[in-house]
Amino acid sequence: MNKGYLTLVLHAHLPYVRHPEFEEFMEERWLFEAMTETYIPLLRSFESLENDGIPFRITMSITPPLMEMLEAKDLQEKYIRHLEKLIELSKKEVGRTRSEHPTKHKMARYYLKDFEETLVYFRDRVQSRLLEGFKHFQDNGFLEIITCNATHGFLPLMNRYPQAVKAQISQGVKTYEKYLGRKPSGIWLAECGYVKGVEKPLAEEGISFFFVDSHGLWYAENPPRYGVYRPVMTESGVFAFGRDPESSEQVWSGDIGYPGDFRYREFYRDVGFDREADYIAPYIDRSGARVNTGIKYHRVTGKNVELGKKDYYDVEEAHRVAYDHAQDFIGKKSAQVEALYDQFAGVQPIVVAPFDAELFGHWWFEGPKFIENLFRCMNETEILKPITPKAFIDDSLTSVQITTPADSTWGANGYNEVWINGSNDWIYPHLDEMAERMTRLANDFYDETDPVKIRALQQAMRELLLAQSSDWAFIMSTGTTVAYAVNRTKQHIVRFNELFEALYKGQIDEKCLEHYEWIDGIFSDPDYRLYAVR
Amino acid sequence: MSGELEKKSVEELKEMAKKVKIKGYYKMRKSELIEALSEEQTSNVDEESRKSILSEIEKNPKIYELRNIAKRLGITFQRNARKDELKERILRLLARPGLEIKRFGISSGPAPEKSVPVSSSSYVDLPSSYYRDTLQGLPVNPSWLSFYWDFSKQMSALVDRLSRENQPVMLRVYDVTFLIFNGSNAHRIWEYRINGKEKKYYVQVASPAASYLAEIGYYNEAGVFVPLLRSNLVKTPASSLSNRQEERWIDLAKHLRFTQTHISLVSQPTLLPTGLSSLSSEEMRSSFSSVLFSTGNAQKTISDKEPKE
């Protein structure tokens, strides 16, 4: 008997890193790695489930910048070149490992085959358009793709500027419609960042649901009877689903989390760092900086084992472990919903488990297999069923509690401190000033008809949106690739201010504008009038 | 390139910056110091030092000498980097035509294909002020608020004059939860003396789920606080169960609203509201929000005992 539901939410996001002015750019590898290790393996897992007739249900946010990058021709071409290089390297590795170690050699052959299949999938199966791949599963009812606010701007620190929040949400919906041909049913708020009031622009855009972290529901204005295990409705009519803390712990925890299993692949040993310089040089960054290639021969091996003492990795064994872990997870979830069902006197709980999509595959190499097996195992039980929030609202919800969630995020300690602290607080005076200036521009140029001025206004909006990406503040907090994040933020601020001044002076340098449109070319035809106060 | 620098403390960086005579180093943030220093390090490779390094390398230097050269050039390398690898990295750096591209340690590949207008050069200066009177409050978490401010030229002049006349300028924070503020009726008031240079202040406040606002002002001769600027209302997030005892419901089919007394069917949360990324996890080793940035480019330190491949 069906006693409850599981909603798996994958949040797929990368900041807009696209440098057409460079033939190769180190940070563009973030996208390529995510494509090879996460997005394509997920699609192949979906395909395998579809072929076997397993009815899976996944909710997946694909953020607007990620959609824009996946649809960018230049990045698609760069990715094919990237894969071809990787295949070339794998061929060399197959030859080299033959004399090194049999397990290593087996893995080298595995990588070669896997990268070749990846290339075929990308180039031939989906004609370089991964979004089409995802759309296929949405059309078949397996996948519910939702949107995210335009550039993953951090709304809890933006809400003093309601127009800026509205533009973030509205552009998020617009990009979704452009690529997927319909309105999104739901939204993932960047960093799961909820602040009272954002439900209003969501309602205006016809969005039906969003997610909050556990304490967003626990500490809601009126305490919810079922905790995080039933959605609530806000006064604006938009539903809020709360994260189940247990599911995350089973995946993330150091003690009981799955990805730390000793038989899984070790992330930090990669031939990009292990091989000698002249051999690896063509496959790492042109500056000589070492990077991950994705060819890794070692397994986690044990707790506190030095990187130099790791054992060799066997993918077949690891895939068996991923199956066992999926079975264990479904067992635990079934027991959880059974207990909740009794506690709730026969009301079915919904367990919401959101994760960064890139966790699966990129970080936890076997993750996409785990997800695939999750649905194979769930298909064997009657107790637990997969569901999307949309289907839950439409089919299962007859009455719902009304309340306002508490301000919350899924960042460290649950609030805003990752995005505002001594390392990154310098950005807010600029972001705030830009939001105010953008409103001034939208008011003063509301009925503008000069095409060059309209382009400058749209470009100013792009620079503001790009500067608002929560990724930059996040990177400044965590301390890796800080220079890139600082530089990106500064450049968007400076370009915005230049355009602002040029518009009021009536002196727009068209050559310069064209250059900015080329290097910061996110979103076609954005509506700058969203910022106006009428 | 800036990796080594990032590991250093601000004090160490300032010390370094002082030595190489970087202007205004004492008021720089860490990121600015790193930028300035890495710029210093690469721009130091003028023609003369380039030649001298090349001739040193021709003399087949020892590994530790190479390490020193690499360090001098700001090249980040692993402890177990081999001699030929170091040599190659050094040569490659010296061979680079556009050293300035490397200034932020981010870009790779050849110089831009199109000509780049001057304004988009990678080194940019931000305005230090927009010369507008503003005082903004932002919530950090249930017990901390962050304030920043900016002054118009007139206000700056006034503030300067006040400090010259030894009338300290203060940031006042009021707890105005559930109040209609009239300028003095706060539950609590905190005061902090602010100086002219830093235009921000982090304030620890008493309660979560409370409303605050702040003023910047001074005491006049009569000892009366004269406000100059007032902030927006800023709320701390809740961090415990609401004490409301009412549940509001809606029947979705009939569009009927009703209320009930609260009953809790779930056990009180035992886990603290930590947010996903603070789950301490040895395996995670990176913050949650984006696995890619934190892992994609991480600096590896492989044990020296690494078997030779």
PDB file of C-alpha atoms in Angstrom, chain A residues 60-280:
ATOM      1  CA  MET A  60      15.175  19.225 -12.030  1.00  0.00           C
ATOM      2  CA  SER A  61      15.959  22.914 -12.045  1.00  0.00           C
ATOM      3  CA  ILE A  62      18.102  23.889 -14.988  1.00  0.00           C
ATOM      4  CA  THR A  63      19.091  27.479 -14.337  1.00  0.00           C
ATOM      5  CA  PRO A  64      18.826  30.151 -17.034  1.00  0.00           C
ATOM      6  CA  PRO A  65      22.607  30.695 -17.329  1.00  0.00           C
ATOM      7  CA  LEU A  66      23.101  26.950 -17.706  1.00  0.00           C
ATOM      8  CA  MET A  67      20.383  26.818 -20.369  1.00  0.00           C
ATOM      9  CA  GLU A  68      22.058  29.692 -22.206  1.00  0.00           C
ATOM     10  CA  MET A  69      25.443  27.971 -22.085  1.00  0.00           C
ATOM     11  CA  LEU A  70      24.076  24.593 -23.158  1.00  0.00           C
ATOM     12  CA  GLU A  71      22.466  26.288 -26.156  1.00  0.00           C
ATOM     13  CA  ALA A  72      25.519  28.367 -27.116  1.00  0.00           C
ATOM     14  CA  LYS A  73      27.003  27.161 -30.416  1.00  0.00           C
ATOM     15  CA  ASP A  74      30.541  28.235 -29.571  1.00  0.00           C
ATOM     16  CA  LEU A  75      30.510  26.325 -26.291  1.00  0.00           C
ATOM     17  CA  GLN A  76      29.064  23.257 -28.009  1.00  0.00           C
ATOM     18  CA  GLU A  77      31.915  23.352 -30.501  1.00  0.00           C
ATOM     19  CA  LYS A  78      34.478  23.911 -27.777  1.00  0.00           C
ATOM     20  CA  TYR A  79      33.029  20.951 -25.902  1.00  0.00           C
ATOM     21  CA  ILE A  80      33.454  18.658 -28.891  1.00  0.00           C
ATOM     22  CA  ARG A  81      37.094  19.741 -29.186  1.00  0.00           C
ATOM     23  CA  HIS A  82      37.470  19.176 -25.443  1.00  0.00           C
ATOM     24  CA  LEU A  83      36.061  15.647 -25.738  1.00  0.00           C
ATOM     25  CA  GLU A  84      38.249  14.839 -28.709  1.00  0.00           C
ATOM     26  CA  LYS A  85      41.312  15.840 -26.714  1.00  0.00           C
ATOM     27  CA  LEU A  86      40.120  13.709 -23.848  1.00  0.00           C
ATOM     28  CA  ILE A  87      39.707  10.720 -26.158  1.00  0.00           C
ATOM     29  CA  GLU A  88      43.208  11.293 -27.515  1.00  0.00           C
ATOM     30  CA  LEU A  89      44.554  11.302 -23.964  1.00  0.00           C
ATOM     31  CA  SER A  90      42.595   8.149 -23.076  1.00  0.00           C
ATOM     32  CA  LYS A  91      44.147   6.345 -26.032  1.00  0.00           C
ATOM     33  CA  LYS A  92      47.598   7.242 -24.765  1.00  0.00           C
ATOM     34  CA  GLU A  93      46.561   6.113 -21.296  1.00  0.00           C
ATOM     35  CA  VAL A  94      45.409   2.756 -22.624  1.00  0.00           C
ATOM     36  CA  GLY A  95      48.862   2.221 -24.100  1.00  0.00           C
ATOM     37  CA  ARG A  96      50.697   3.474 -21.056  1.00  0.00           C
ATOM     38  CA  THR A  97      48.770   1.610 -18.399  1.00  0.00           C
ATOM     39  CA  ARG A  98      49.227  -1.734 -20.153  1.00  0.00           C
ATOM     40  CA  SER A  99      52.573  -2.093 -18.464  1.00  0.00           C
ATOM     41  CA  GLU A 100      51.603  -0.298 -15.259  1.00  0.00           C
ATOM     42  CA  HIS A 101      48.825  -2.272 -13.590  1.00  0.00           C
ATOM     43  CA  PRO A 102      45.958  -4.486 -14.834  1.00  0.00           C
ATOM     44  CA  THR A 103      43.231  -2.645 -12.842  1.00  0.00           C
ATOM     45  CA  LYS A 104      44.537   0.665 -14.012  1.00  0.00           C
ATOM     46  CA  HIS A 105      44.602  -0.583 -17.572  1.00  0.00           C
ATOM     47  CA  LYS A 106      41.043  -1.845 -17.276  1.00  0.00           C
ATOM     48  CA  MET A 107      39.973   1.627 -16.146  1.00  0.00           C
ATOM     49  CA  ALA A 108      41.873   3.327 -18.972  1.00  0.00           C
ATOM     50  CA  ARG A 109      39.930   1.206 -21.432  1.00  0.00           C
ATOM     51  CA  TYR A 110      36.721   2.008 -19.587  1.00  0.00           C
ATOM     52  CA  TYR A 111      37.387   5.757 -19.864  1.00  0.00           C
ATOM     53  CA  LEU A 112      38.212   5.520 -23.547  1.00  0.00           C
ATOM     54  CA  LYS A 113      34.967   3.692 -24.276  1.00  0.00           C
ATOM     55  CA  ASP A 114      32.977   6.008 -22.024  1.00  0.00           C
ATOM     56  CA  PHE A 115      34.325   9.210 -23.592  1.00  0.00           C
ATOM     57  CA  GLU A 116      33.753   7.841 -27.090  1.00  0.00           C
ATOM     58  CA  GLU A 117      30.160   7.021 -26.183  1.00  0.00           C
ATOM     59  CA  THR A 118      29.762  10.443 -24.610  1.00  0.00           C
ATOM     60  CA  LEU A 119      30.898  12.078 -27.824  1.00  0.00           C
ATOM     61  CA  VAL A 120      28.515   9.981 -29.893  1.00  0.00           C
ATOM     62  CA  TYR A 121      25.683  10.785 -27.517  1.00  0.00           C
ATOM     63  CA  PHE A 122      26.423  14.491 -27.596  1.00  0.00           C
ATOM     64  CA  ARG A 123      27.166  14.958 -31.279  1.00  0.00           C
ATOM     65  CA  ASP A 124      24.848  12.429 -32.904  1.00  0.00           C
ATOM     66  CA  ARG A 125      22.155  11.466 -30.439  1.00  0.00           C
ATOM     67  CA  VAL A 126      21.163  14.986 -29.313  1.00  0.00           C
ATOM     68  CA  GLN A 127      22.855  17.049 -32.072  1.00  0.00           C
ATOM     69  CA  SER A 128      24.905  18.940 -29.462  1.00  0.00           C
ATOM     70  CA  ARG A 129      21.767  20.063 -27.662  1.00  0.00           C
ATOM     71  CA  LEU A 130      21.572  18.567 -24.192  1.00  0.00           C
ATOM     72  CA  LEU A 131      18.485  20.648 -23.416  1.00  0.00           C
ATOM     73  CA  GLU A 132      16.646  18.732 -26.121  1.00  0.00           C
ATOM     74  CA  GLY A 133      17.725  15.559 -24.350  1.00  0.00           C
ATOM     75  CA  PHE A 134      16.202  16.762 -21.085  1.00  0.00           C
ATOM     76  CA  LYS A 135      13.124  18.098 -22.830  1.00  0.00           C
ATOM     77  CA  HIS A 136      12.429  14.629 -24.230  1.00  0.00           C
ATOM     78  CA  PHE A 137      12.020  13.250 -20.703  1.00  0.00           C
ATOM     79  CA  GLN A 138       9.897  16.225 -19.693  1.00  0.00           C
ATOM     80  CA  ASP A 139       7.587  15.594 -22.652  1.00  0.00           C
ATOM     81  CA  ASN A 140       7.298  11.932 -21.653  1.00  0.00           C
ATOM     82  CA  GLY A 141       6.292  12.856 -18.110  1.00  0.00           C
ATOM     83  CA  PHE A 142       9.367  11.485 -16.334  1.00  0.00           C
ATOM     84  CA  LEU A 143      11.051  14.774 -15.656  1.00  0.00           C
ATOM     85  CA  GLU A 144       9.637  18.045 -14.360  1.00  0.00           C
ATOM     86  CA  ILE A 145      12.061  20.786 -15.345  1.00  0.00           C
ATOM     87  CA  ILE A 146      11.668  23.937 -13.276  1.00  0.00           C
ATOM     88  CA  THR A 147      13.380  27.289 -13.571  1.00  0.00           C
ATOM     89  CA  CYS A 148      15.498  29.416 -11.296  1.00  0.00           C
ATOM     90  CA  ASN A 149      15.801  33.168 -10.903  1.00  0.00           C
ATOM     91  CA  ALA A 150      17.639  34.662 -13.879  1.00  0.00           C
ATOM     92  CA  THR A 151      21.305  34.604 -12.907  1.00  0.00           C
ATOM     93  CA  HIS A 152      21.054  32.777  -9.589  1.00  0.00           C
ATOM     94  CA  GLY A 153      20.917  36.118  -7.784  1.00  0.00           C
ATOM     95  CA  PHE A 154      20.730  35.848  -4.008  1.00  0.00           C
ATOM     96  CA  LEU A 155      17.259  37.179  -3.225  1.00  0.00           C
ATOM     97  CA  PRO A 156      17.493  37.481   0.603  1.00  0.00           C
ATOM     98  CA  LEU A 157      19.959  40.353   0.147  1.00  0.00           C
ATOM     99  CA  MET A 158      18.175  41.837  -2.874  1.00  0.00           C
ATOM    100  CA  ASN A 159      14.671  42.293  -1.490  1.00  0.00           C
ATOM    101  CA  ARG A 160      15.191  45.984  -0.667  1.00  0.00           C
ATOM    102  CA  TYR A 161      14.905  46.417  -4.438  1.00  0.00           C
ATOM    103  CA  PRO A 162      11.620  44.736  -5.427  1.00  0.00           C
ATOM    104  CA  GLN A 163      12.125  45.580  -9.124  1.00  0.00           C
ATOM    105  CA  ALA A 164      15.461  43.780  -9.128  1.00  0.00           C
ATOM    106  CA  VAL A 165      13.826  40.706  -7.573  1.00  0.00           C
ATOM    107  CA  LYS A 166      10.966  40.868 -10.042  1.00  0.00           C
ATOM    108  CA  ALA A 167      13.370  41.120 -12.995  1.00  0.00           C
ATOM    109  CA  GLN A 168      15.356  38.113 -11.722  1.00  0.00           C
ATOM    110  CA  ILE A 169      12.209  36.016 -11.550  1.00  0.00           C
ATOM    111  CA  SER A 170      10.608  37.282 -14.709  1.00  0.00           C
ATOM    112  CA  GLN A 171      13.745  36.706 -16.794  1.00  0.00           C
ATOM    113  CA  GLY A 172      14.033  33.218 -15.283  1.00  0.00           C
ATOM    114  CA  VAL A 173      10.554  32.415 -16.555  1.00  0.00           C
ATOM    115  CA  LYS A 174      11.215  33.992 -19.941  1.00  0.00           C
ATOM    116  CA  THR A 175      14.367  31.959 -20.578  1.00  0.00           C
ATOM    117  CA  TYR A 176      12.588  28.773 -19.560  1.00  0.00           C
ATOM    118  CA  GLU A 177       9.772  29.502 -22.010  1.00  0.00           C
ATOM    119  CA  LYS A 178      12.209  30.299 -24.781  1.00  0.00           C
ATOM    120  CA  TYR A 179      13.937  26.942 -24.571  1.00  0.00           C
ATOM    121  CA  LEU A 180      11.212  24.628 -23.317  1.00  0.00           C
ATOM    122  CA  GLY A 181       8.182  26.099 -25.008  1.00  0.00           C
ATOM    123  CA  ARG A 182       5.933  26.378 -22.005  1.00  0.00           C
ATOM    124  CA  LYS A 183       5.664  28.084 -18.618  1.00  0.00           C
ATOM    125  CA  PRO A 184       7.544  26.541 -15.688  1.00  0.00           C
ATOM    126  CA  SER A 185       5.374  25.054 -12.958  1.00  0.00           C
ATOM    127  CA  GLY A 186       7.910  25.730 -10.244  1.00  0.00           C
ATOM    128  CA  ILE A 187      11.122  27.477  -9.350  1.00  0.00           C
ATOM    129  CA  TRP A 188      14.253  26.769  -7.387  1.00  0.00           C
ATOM    130  CA  LEU A 189      15.217  29.968  -5.589  1.00  0.00           C
ATOM    131  CA  ALA A 190      18.995  30.404  -5.830  1.00  0.00           C
ATOM    132  CA  GLU A 191      20.727  28.923  -2.782  1.00  0.00           C
ATOM    133  CA  CYS A 192      17.256  27.901  -1.582  1.00  0.00           C
ATOM    134  CA  GLY A 193      17.156  31.525  -0.425  1.00  0.00           C
ATOM    135  CA  TYR A 194      13.691  32.473   0.715  1.00  0.00           C
ATOM    136  CA  VAL A 195      12.792  35.859   2.138  1.00  0.00           C
ATOM    137  CA  LYS A 196       9.288  36.987   2.976  1.00  0.00           C
ATOM    138  CA  GLY A 197       7.706  38.684  -0.007  1.00  0.00           C
ATOM    139  CA  VAL A 198       9.320  36.809  -2.907  1.00  0.00           C
ATOM    140  CA  GLU A 199       6.171  34.703  -3.220  1.00  0.00           C
ATOM    141  CA  LYS A 200       4.371  37.735  -4.689  1.00  0.00           C
ATOM    142  CA  PRO A 201       6.407  38.041  -7.896  1.00  0.00           C
ATOM    143  CA  LEU A 202       6.315  34.236  -8.141  1.00  0.00           C
ATOM    144  CA  ALA A 203       2.519  34.335  -8.088  1.00  0.00           C
ATOM    145  CA  GLU A 204       2.519  37.124 -10.680  1.00  0.00           C
ATOM    146  CA  GLU A 205       4.547  34.903 -12.981  1.00  0.00           C
ATOM    147  CA  GLY A 206       2.125  32.014 -12.544  1.00  0.00           C
ATOM    148  CA  ILE A 207       4.620  29.858 -10.647  1.00  0.00           C
ATOM    149  CA  SER A 208       2.935  27.267  -8.505  1.00  0.00           C
ATOM    150  CA  PHE A 209       5.670  26.088  -6.106  1.00  0.00           C
ATOM    151  CA  PHE A 210       9.146  26.644  -4.680  1.00  0.00           C
ATOM    152  CA  PHE A 211      11.340  24.984  -2.055  1.00  0.00           C
ATOM    153  CA  VAL A 212      12.655  26.070   1.314  1.00  0.00           C
ATOM    154  CA  ASP A 213      15.196  24.537   3.642  1.00  0.00           C
ATOM    155  CA  SER A 214      13.845  22.565   6.637  1.00  0.00           C
ATOM    156  CA  HIS A 215      13.962  25.474   9.080  1.00  0.00           C
ATOM    157  CA  GLY A 216      12.042  27.600   6.582  1.00  0.00           C
ATOM    158  CA  LEU A 217       9.016  25.439   7.447  1.00  0.00           C
ATOM    159  CA  TRP A 218       9.878  24.523  11.029  1.00  0.00           C
ATOM    160  CA  TYR A 219      10.038  28.194  12.015  1.00  0.00           C
ATOM    161  CA  ALA A 220       7.223  29.410   9.766  1.00  0.00           C
ATOM    162  CA  GLU A 221       4.902  32.108  11.120  1.00  0.00           C
ATOM    163  CA  ASN A 222       2.260  29.500  11.971  1.00  0.00           C
ATOM    164  CA  PRO A 223       3.902  26.191  12.840  1.00  0.00           C
ATOM    165  CA  PRO A 224       3.048  23.544  10.247  1.00  0.00           C
ATOM    166  CA  ARG A 225       1.349  20.476  11.639  1.00  0.00           C
ATOM    167  CA  TYR A 226       3.265  18.026   9.472  1.00  0.00           C
ATOM    168  CA  GLY A 227       6.647  19.719   9.663  1.00  0.00           C
ATOM    169  CA  VAL A 228       8.491  19.453   6.350  1.00  0.00           C
ATOM    170  CA  TYR A 229       6.480  16.422   5.216  1.00  0.00           C
ATOM    171  CA  ARG A 230       3.559  18.281   3.613  1.00  0.00           C
ATOM    172  CA  PRO A 231       3.770  21.496   1.618  1.00  0.00           C
ATOM    173  CA  VAL A 232       2.262  24.739   2.879  1.00  0.00           C
ATOM    174  CA  MET A 233       0.631  27.515   0.881  1.00  0.00           C
ATOM    175  CA  THR A 234       1.696  31.133   1.156  1.00  0.00           C
ATOM    176  CA  GLU A 235      -0.833  33.964   1.215  1.00  0.00           C
ATOM    177  CA  SER A 236      -0.056  34.544  -2.470  1.00  0.00           C
ATOM    178  CA  GLY A 237      -1.269  31.054  -3.307  1.00  0.00           C
ATOM    179  CA  VAL A 238       2.180  29.679  -4.121  1.00  0.00           C
ATOM    180  CA  PHE A 239       3.100  26.356  -2.464  1.00  0.00           C
ATOM    181  CA  ALA A 240       6.312  25.826  -0.495  1.00  0.00           C
ATOM    182  CA  PHE A 241       7.919  22.398  -0.036  1.00  0.00           C
ATOM    183  CA  GLY A 242      10.452  21.828   2.763  1.00  0.00           C
ATOM    184  CA  ARG A 243      13.698  19.879   2.557  1.00  0.00           C
ATOM    185  CA  ASP A 244      13.866  16.579   4.436  1.00  0.00           C
ATOM    186  CA  PRO A 245      17.016  16.743   6.601  1.00  0.00           C
ATOM    187  CA  GLU A 246      17.392  12.959   6.858  1.00  0.00           C
ATOM    188  CA  SER A 247      17.737  12.385   3.119  1.00  0.00           C
ATOM    189  CA  SER A 248      20.508  14.928   2.828  1.00  0.00           C
ATOM    190  CA  GLU A 249      22.326  13.486   5.783  1.00  0.00           C
ATOM    191  CA  GLN A 250      22.307  10.022   4.254  1.00  0.00           C
ATOM    192  CA  VAL A 251      24.101  11.429   1.244  1.00  0.00           C
ATOM    193  CA  TRP A 252      26.298  14.073   2.837  1.00  0.00           C
ATOM    194  CA  SER A 253      27.207  12.962   6.306  1.00  0.00           C
ATOM    195  CA  GLY A 254      30.822  12.082   6.997  1.00  0.00           C
ATOM    196  CA  ASP A 255      29.870   9.089   9.108  1.00  0.00           C
ATOM    197  CA  ILE A 256      26.991   7.538   7.241  1.00  0.00           C
ATOM    198  CA  GLY A 257      27.061   9.302   3.870  1.00  0.00           C
ATOM    199  CA  TYR A 258      27.306   7.110   0.789  1.00  0.00           C
ATOM    200  CA  PRO A 259      29.900   8.979  -1.342  1.00  0.00           C
ATOM    201  CA  GLY A 260      32.608   8.311   1.227  1.00  0.00           C
ATOM    202  CA  ASP A 261      32.464   4.542   0.664  1.00  0.00           C
ATOM    203  CA  PHE A 262      35.996   3.210   0.332  1.00  0.00           C
ATOM    204  CA  ARG A 263      35.192   1.481  -2.956  1.00  0.00           C
ATOM    205  CA  TYR A 264      34.043   4.662  -4.695  1.00  0.00           C
ATOM    206  CA  ARG A 265      36.291   6.725  -6.923  1.00  0.00           C
ATOM    207  CA  GLU A 266      38.662   9.203  -5.299  1.00  0.00           C
ATOM    208  CA  PHE A 267      38.102  12.712  -6.616  1.00  0.00           C
ATOM    209  CA  TYR A 268      41.506  14.144  -5.829  1.00  0.00           C
ATOM    210  CA  ARG A 269      43.720  11.765  -7.810  1.00  0.00           C
ATOM    211  CA  ASP A 270      43.680  12.676 -11.467  1.00  0.00           C
ATOM    212  CA  VAL A 271      46.200  12.109 -14.247  1.00  0.00           C
ATOM    213  CA  GLY A 272      46.012  15.876 -14.821  1.00  0.00           C
ATOM    214  CA  PHE A 273      48.064  16.168 -11.642  1.00  0.00           C
ATOM    215  CA  ASP A 274      49.799  12.813 -11.539  1.00  0.00           C
ATOM    216  CA  ARG A 275      51.452  12.564 -14.952  1.00  0.00           C
ATOM    217  CA  GLU A 276      54.694  14.327 -15.862  1.00  0.00           C
ATOM    218  CA  ALA A 277      54.476  17.790 -17.350  1.00  0.00           C
ATOM    219  CA  ASP A 278      55.504  17.316 -20.979  1.00  0.00           C
ATOM    220  CA  TYR A 279      53.212  14.324 -21.405  1.00  0.00           C
ATOM    221  CA  ILE A 280      50.136  15.973 -19.893  1.00  0.00           C
TER     222      ILE A 280
END
